[in-house]
Coordinates of C-alpha atoms and ligand atoms in Angstrom, one line a residue:
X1 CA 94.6 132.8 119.8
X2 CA 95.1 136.5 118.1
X3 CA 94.1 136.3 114.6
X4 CA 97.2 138.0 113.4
X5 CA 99.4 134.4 114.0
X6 CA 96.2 132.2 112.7
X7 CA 97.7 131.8 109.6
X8 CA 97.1 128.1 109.5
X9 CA 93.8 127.2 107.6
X10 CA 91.4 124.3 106.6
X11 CA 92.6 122.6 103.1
X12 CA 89.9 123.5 100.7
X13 CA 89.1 120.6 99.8
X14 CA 86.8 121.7 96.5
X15 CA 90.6 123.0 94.6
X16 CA 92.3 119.4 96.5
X17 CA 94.0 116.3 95.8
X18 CA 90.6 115.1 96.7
X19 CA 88.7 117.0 93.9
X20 CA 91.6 115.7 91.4
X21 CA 90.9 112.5 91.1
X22 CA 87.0 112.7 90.3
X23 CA 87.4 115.1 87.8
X24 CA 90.3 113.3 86.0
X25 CA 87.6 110.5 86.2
X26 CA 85.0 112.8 84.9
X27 CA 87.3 113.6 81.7
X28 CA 88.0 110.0 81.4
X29 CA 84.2 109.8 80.7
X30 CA 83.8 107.3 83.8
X31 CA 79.6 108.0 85.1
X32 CA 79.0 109.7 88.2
X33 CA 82.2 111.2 89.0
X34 CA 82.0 115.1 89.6
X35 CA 84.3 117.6 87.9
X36 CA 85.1 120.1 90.7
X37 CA 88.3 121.2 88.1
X38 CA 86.4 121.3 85.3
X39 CA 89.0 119.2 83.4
X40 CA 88.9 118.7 79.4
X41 CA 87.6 115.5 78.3
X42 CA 90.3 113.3 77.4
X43 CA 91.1 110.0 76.0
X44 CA 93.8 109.1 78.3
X45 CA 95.2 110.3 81.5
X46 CA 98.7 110.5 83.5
X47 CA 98.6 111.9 86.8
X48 CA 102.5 112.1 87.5
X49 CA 102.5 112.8 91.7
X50 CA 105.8 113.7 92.9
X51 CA 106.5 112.9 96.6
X52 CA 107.4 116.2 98.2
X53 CA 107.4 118.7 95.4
X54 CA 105.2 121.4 96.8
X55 CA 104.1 124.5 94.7
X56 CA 105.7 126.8 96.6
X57 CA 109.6 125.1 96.6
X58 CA 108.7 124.8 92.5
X59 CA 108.0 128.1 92.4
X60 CA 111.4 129.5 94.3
X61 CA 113.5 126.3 92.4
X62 CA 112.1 127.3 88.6
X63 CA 115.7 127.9 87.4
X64 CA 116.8 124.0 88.6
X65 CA 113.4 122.8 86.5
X66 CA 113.0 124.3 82.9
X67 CA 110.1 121.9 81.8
X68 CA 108.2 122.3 84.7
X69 CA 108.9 126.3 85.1
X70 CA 107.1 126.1 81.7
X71 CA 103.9 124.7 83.0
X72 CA 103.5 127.1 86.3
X73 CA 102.3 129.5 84.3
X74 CA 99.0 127.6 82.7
X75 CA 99.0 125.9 86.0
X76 CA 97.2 126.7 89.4
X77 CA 98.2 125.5 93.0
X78 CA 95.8 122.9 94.8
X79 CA 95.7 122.3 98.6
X80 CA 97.4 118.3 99.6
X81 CA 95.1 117.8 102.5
X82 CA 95.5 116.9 106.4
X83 CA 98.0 116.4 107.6
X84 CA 100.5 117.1 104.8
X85 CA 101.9 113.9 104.9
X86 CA 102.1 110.8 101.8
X87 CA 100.1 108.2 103.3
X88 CA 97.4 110.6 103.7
X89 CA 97.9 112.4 100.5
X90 CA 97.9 108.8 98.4
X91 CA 94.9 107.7 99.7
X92 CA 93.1 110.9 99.3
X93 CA 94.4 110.8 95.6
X94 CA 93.7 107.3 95.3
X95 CA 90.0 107.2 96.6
X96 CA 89.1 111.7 95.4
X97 CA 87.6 111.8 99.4
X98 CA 88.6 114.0 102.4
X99 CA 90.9 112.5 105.0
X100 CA 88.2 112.7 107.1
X101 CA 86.5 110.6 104.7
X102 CA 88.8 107.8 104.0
X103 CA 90.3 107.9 106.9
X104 CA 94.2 107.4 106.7
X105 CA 94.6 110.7 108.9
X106 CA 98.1 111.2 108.9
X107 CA 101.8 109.3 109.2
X108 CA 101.0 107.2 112.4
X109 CA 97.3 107.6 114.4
X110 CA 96.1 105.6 117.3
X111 CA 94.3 102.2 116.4
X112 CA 90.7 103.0 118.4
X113 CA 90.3 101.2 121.1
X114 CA 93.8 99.9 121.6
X115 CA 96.9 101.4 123.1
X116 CA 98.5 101.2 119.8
X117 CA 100.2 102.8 117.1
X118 CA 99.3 102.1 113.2
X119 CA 101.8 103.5 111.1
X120 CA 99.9 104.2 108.1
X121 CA 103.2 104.8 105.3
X122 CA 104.4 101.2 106.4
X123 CA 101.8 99.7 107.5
X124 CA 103.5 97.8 110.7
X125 CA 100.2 96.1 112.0
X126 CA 98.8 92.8 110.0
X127 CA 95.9 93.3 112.4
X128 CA 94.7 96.1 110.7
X129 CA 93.5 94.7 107.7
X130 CA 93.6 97.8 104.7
X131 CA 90.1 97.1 103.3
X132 CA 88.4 97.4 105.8
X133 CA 90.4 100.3 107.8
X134 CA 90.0 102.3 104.3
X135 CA 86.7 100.8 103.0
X136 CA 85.6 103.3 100.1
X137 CA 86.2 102.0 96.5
X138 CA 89.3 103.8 95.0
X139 CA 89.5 105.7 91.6
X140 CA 91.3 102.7 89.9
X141 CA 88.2 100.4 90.9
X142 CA 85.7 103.1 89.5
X143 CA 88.0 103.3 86.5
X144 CA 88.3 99.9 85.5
X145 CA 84.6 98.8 86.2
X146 CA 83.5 101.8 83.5
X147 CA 85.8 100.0 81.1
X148 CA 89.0 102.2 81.6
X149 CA 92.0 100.8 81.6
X150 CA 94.4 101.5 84.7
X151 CA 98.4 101.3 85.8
X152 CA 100.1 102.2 88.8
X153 CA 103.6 102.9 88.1
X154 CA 105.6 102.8 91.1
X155 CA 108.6 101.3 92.6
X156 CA 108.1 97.4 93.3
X157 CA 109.0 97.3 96.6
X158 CA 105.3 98.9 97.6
X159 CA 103.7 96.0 95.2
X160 CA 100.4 94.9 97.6
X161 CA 101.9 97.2 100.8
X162 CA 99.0 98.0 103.4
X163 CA 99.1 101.6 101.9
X164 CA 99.0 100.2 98.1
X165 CA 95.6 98.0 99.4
X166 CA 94.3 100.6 101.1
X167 CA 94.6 103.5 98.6
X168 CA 95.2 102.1 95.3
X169 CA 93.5 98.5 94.9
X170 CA 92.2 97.6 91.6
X171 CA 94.6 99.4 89.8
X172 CA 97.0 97.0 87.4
X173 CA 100.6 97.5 89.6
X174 CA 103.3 98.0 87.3
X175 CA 107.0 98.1 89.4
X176 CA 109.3 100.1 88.1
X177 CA 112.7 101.3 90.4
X178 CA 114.3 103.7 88.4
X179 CA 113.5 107.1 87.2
X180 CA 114.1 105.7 83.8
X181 CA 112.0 103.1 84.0
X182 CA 108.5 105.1 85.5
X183 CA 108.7 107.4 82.0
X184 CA 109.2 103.9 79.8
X185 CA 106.3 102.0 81.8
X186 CA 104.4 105.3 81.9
X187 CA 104.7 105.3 77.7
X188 CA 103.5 102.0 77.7
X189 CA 100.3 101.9 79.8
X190 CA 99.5 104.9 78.1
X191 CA 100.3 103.3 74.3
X192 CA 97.2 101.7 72.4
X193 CA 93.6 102.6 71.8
X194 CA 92.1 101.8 75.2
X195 CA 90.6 104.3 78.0
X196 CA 93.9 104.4 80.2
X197 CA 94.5 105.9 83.4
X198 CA 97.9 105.9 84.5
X199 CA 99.3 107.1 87.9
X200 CA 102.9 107.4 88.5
X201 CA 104.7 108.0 91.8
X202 CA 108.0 108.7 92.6
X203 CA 109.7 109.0 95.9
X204 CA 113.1 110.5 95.9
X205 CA 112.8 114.2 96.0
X206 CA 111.0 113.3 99.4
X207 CA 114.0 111.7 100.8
X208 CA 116.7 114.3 100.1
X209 CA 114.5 116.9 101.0
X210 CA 114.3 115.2 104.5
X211 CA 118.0 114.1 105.1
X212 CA 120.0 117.7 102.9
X213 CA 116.4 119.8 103.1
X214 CA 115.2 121.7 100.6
X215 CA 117.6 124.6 100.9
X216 CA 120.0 121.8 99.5
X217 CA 122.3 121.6 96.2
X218 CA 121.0 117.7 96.6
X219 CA 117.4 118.3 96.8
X220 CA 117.5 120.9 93.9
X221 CA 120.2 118.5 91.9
X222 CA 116.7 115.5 92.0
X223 CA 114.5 118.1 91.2
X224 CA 116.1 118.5 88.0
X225 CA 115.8 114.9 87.7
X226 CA 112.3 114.8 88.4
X227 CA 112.0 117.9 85.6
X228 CA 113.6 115.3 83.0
X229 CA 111.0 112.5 84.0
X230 CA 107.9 115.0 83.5
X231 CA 109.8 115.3 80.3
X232 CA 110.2 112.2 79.4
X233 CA 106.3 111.5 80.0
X234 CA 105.3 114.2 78.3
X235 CA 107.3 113.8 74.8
X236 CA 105.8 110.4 75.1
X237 CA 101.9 111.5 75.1
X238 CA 100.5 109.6 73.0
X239 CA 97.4 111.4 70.6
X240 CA 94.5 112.5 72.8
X241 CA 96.2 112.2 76.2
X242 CA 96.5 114.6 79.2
X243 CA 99.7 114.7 81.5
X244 CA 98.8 116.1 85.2
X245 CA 101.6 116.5 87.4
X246 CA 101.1 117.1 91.0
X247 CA 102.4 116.3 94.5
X248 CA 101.5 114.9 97.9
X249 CA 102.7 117.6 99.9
X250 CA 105.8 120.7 100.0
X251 CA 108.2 120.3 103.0
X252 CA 109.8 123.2 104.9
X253 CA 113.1 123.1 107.1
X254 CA 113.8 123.0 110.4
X255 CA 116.9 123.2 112.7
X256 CA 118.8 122.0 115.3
X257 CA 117.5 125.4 117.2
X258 CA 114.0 125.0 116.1
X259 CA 113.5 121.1 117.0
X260 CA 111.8 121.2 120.4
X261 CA 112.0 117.9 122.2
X262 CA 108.4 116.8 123.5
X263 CA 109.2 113.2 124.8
X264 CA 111.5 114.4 127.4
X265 CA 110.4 117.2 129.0
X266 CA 107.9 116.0 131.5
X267 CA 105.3 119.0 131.0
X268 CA 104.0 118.0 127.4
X269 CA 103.4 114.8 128.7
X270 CA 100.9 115.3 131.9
X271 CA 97.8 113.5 130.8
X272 CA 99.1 111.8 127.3
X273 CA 98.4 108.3 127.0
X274 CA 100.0 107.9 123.3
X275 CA 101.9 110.4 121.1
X276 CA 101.2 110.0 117.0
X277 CA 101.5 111.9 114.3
X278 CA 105.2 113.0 113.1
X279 CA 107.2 116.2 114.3
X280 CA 105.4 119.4 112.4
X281 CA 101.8 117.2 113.0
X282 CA 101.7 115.7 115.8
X283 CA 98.6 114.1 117.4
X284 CA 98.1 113.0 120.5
X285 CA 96.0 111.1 122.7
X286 CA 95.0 111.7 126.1
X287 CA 93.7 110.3 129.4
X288 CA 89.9 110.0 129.7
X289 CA 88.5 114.0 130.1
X290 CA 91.9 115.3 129.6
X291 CA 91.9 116.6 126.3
X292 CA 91.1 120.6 126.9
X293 CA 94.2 120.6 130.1
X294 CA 96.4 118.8 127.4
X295 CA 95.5 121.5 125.0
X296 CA 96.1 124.2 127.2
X297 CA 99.4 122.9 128.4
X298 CA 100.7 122.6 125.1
X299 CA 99.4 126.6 123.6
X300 CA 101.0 127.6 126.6
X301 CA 104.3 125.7 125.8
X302 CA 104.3 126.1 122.6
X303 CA 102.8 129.7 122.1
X304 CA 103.3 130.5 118.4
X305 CA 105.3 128.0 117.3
X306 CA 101.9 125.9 116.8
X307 CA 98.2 125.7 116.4
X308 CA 97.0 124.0 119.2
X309 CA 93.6 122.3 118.8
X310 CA 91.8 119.7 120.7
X311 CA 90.2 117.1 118.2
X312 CA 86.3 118.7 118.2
X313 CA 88.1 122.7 117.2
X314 CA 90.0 120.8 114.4
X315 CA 86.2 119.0 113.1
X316 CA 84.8 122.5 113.7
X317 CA 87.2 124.4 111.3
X318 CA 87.2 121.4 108.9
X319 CA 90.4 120.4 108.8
X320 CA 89.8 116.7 107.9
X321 CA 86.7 117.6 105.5
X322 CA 83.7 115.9 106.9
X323 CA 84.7 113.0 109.5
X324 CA 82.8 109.7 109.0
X325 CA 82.0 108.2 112.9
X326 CA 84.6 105.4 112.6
X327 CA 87.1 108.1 111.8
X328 CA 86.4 110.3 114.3
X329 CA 88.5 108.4 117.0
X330 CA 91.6 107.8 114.7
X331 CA 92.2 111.8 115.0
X332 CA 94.3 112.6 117.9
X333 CA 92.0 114.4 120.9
X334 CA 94.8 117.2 120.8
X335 CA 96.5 117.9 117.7
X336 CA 99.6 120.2 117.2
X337 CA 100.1 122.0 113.8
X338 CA 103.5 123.6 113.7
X339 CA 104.2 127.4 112.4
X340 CA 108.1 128.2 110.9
X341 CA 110.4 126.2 111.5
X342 CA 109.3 124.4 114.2
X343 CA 109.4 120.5 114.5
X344 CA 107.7 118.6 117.5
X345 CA 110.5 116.0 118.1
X346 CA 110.9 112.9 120.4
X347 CA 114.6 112.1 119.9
X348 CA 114.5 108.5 122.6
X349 CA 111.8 106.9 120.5
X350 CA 111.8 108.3 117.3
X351 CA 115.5 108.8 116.5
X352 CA 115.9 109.2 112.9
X353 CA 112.9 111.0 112.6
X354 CA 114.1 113.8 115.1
X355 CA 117.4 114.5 113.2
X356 CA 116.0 115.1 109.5
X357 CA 116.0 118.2 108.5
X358 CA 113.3 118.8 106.1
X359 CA 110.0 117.7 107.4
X360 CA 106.0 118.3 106.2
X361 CA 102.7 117.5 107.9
X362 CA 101.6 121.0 109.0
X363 CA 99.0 123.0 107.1
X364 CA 101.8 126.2 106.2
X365 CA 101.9 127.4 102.6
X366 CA 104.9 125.6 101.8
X367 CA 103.5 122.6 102.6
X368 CA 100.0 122.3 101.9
X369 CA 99.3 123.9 98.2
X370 CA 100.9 121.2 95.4
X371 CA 101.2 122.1 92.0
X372 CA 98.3 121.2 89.3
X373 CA 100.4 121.3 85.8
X374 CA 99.1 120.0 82.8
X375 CA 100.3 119.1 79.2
X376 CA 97.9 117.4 76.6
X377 CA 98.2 116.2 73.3
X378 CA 95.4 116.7 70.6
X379 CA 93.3 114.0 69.6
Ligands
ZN1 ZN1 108.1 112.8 103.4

């Protein structure tokens, strides 16, 4: 691989998601939690996460997002994690670990030791039982037992979801399914004298940026939205209160020229036994001691519209962070990081999915570094 296309590097997990959430807890005053961000001590704290609003498509879309365009300045661009993707990206939030860690490593992985697919953002396998597929205590359960208060604002339909148990247990769920209503439940969890740590996620800027794209008068019409909610929040800090808002991941565009079909065409498929992952991350797993003639069939397929790994180069360059042994086997034995526009699509058995057109998981620029803004109030 020429270095000159090797653009696609490790998250640095020390400036991550994963180094967020400890050090929010370290301001909070919670014992034992380190503060990789150095992060003022605060009373209370709001970590706003919007799905799919990456640093860079904030950066290009400042004019659609005057409030926010206010904060890039003061703030600093963090790295998601991998695979850019939200189950991922919530749990690593949730818990402060690596992927590699917590082990929700990516959109859909192989359940070890089966011949099937967990899909880890819905959660279609009662089998898999959350706590014990993610078993580290999250940052809502370290909260809470050092006496701080927690909410998780979100929409109700993920109330008690497989994801919601396995990256956000022990936090008080508060449902709220408007736009509206996350900035009025935000103000309240945040209102009184308690220790509060309030996390609010919203979804739609994810979901036009994967049916318009990015490059959209739709997506750039919600983030202007999404500017009024931070907004909203922040004119509603209460004294002694820190607003951090952040995202799970950017998302980049694809077309109809730059979707390559891997389910039909016979070559990617010598020595598969089960495809995962989602079309700019996919990861895939192969036929006992097939792994390095998988990997080579797909670099030479593929050339530079991906980085091609088998699963031991991606432990070796730290992609995951550090992989626990149960982990280890979740992670595809080849794994397919795309460059550009590329998506890695398999139109028969993944049909919406292979039509979007924006689409995230890869470890580009545009979809790895999320912004870290932040607005506090005195005490
Ligand atoms: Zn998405």
């Amino acid at each position: 691989m020429p270095a000159e296309i090797d653009d696609l590097d490790a998250p640095r997990y020390d400036a991550s998601l994963a180094a967020l959430t400890p050090s929010v807890l370290a301001s909070l005053g919670v014992p034992g939690e380190p503060d990789p961000l150095g992060l003022p001590p605060t009373r209370r704290a709001c970590v706003l996460l919007v799905d799919g609003m990456g640093w860079e498509l904030l950066r290009e879309n400042r004019a659609h997002a005057p409030f926010l365009a206010g904060l890039l300045d003061s703030g600093r661009p963090i790295a998601a994690g991998c695979p850019t993707t939200t189950a991922t990206s919530l749990t690593t939030v949730g818990t402060g670990l690596a992927p590699g860690h917590h082990g929700v490593v990516g959109y859909q992985v192989a359940i070890p030791g089966t011949e099937r697919l967990l899909n880890q953002l819905r959660w279609g396998d009662p089998e898999i039982v959350p706590e014990d597929w993610q078993p580290h205590a999250t940052a809502y359960e370290r909260a809470e037992r050092a006496g701080v208060r927690t909410a998780y604002i979100a929409a109700d339909a993920y109330r008690g979801s497989g994801l919601s148990r396995a990256s956000a247990r022990g936090s008080r769920y508060v449902g709220a399914d408007s736009i509206t209503e996350l900035a009025v439940r935000a103000g309240e969890a945040l209102a009184g004298d308690d220790r509060v740590l309030a996390f609010v996620y919203h979804s739609d800027l994810d979901s036009f940026g994967h049916v318009c794209g990015v490059d959209s008068p739709y997506w750039r019409l919600h983030l202007g939205y999404v500017d009024r909610l931070a907004e909203q929040i922040a004119d509603s800090l209460p004294p002694d209160t820190a607003l951090y808002i952040t995202a799970d991941h950017g998302m980049v565009d694809t077309a109809p020229q730059t979707r390559i079909d891997i389910e039909t065409e016979p070559a990617f498929n010598a020595g598969v036994r089960l495809r995962a992952g989602e079309p700019r991350a996919r990861q895939v797993y192969t036929r006992e001691g097939a792994a390095s003639d998988v990997a080579d069939a797909w670099r030479e397929l593929l050339g530079e519209r991906a980085l091609v790994l088998t699963r031991d180069e991606a432990l070796a360059r730290g992609l995951f962070g550090e992989v626990d042994d149960a982990v280890r086997p979740r992670i595809g034995d080849v794994i397919a990081l795309a460059r550009g526009a590329t998506a890695l699509v398999a139109p028969e058995s993944e049909r919406t999915l292979s039509t979007l057109v924006g689409h995230h998981g890869s470890l580009t620029a545009a979809e790895l570094r999320v912004p870290l803004l932040r607005v506090a109030t005195a005490a």
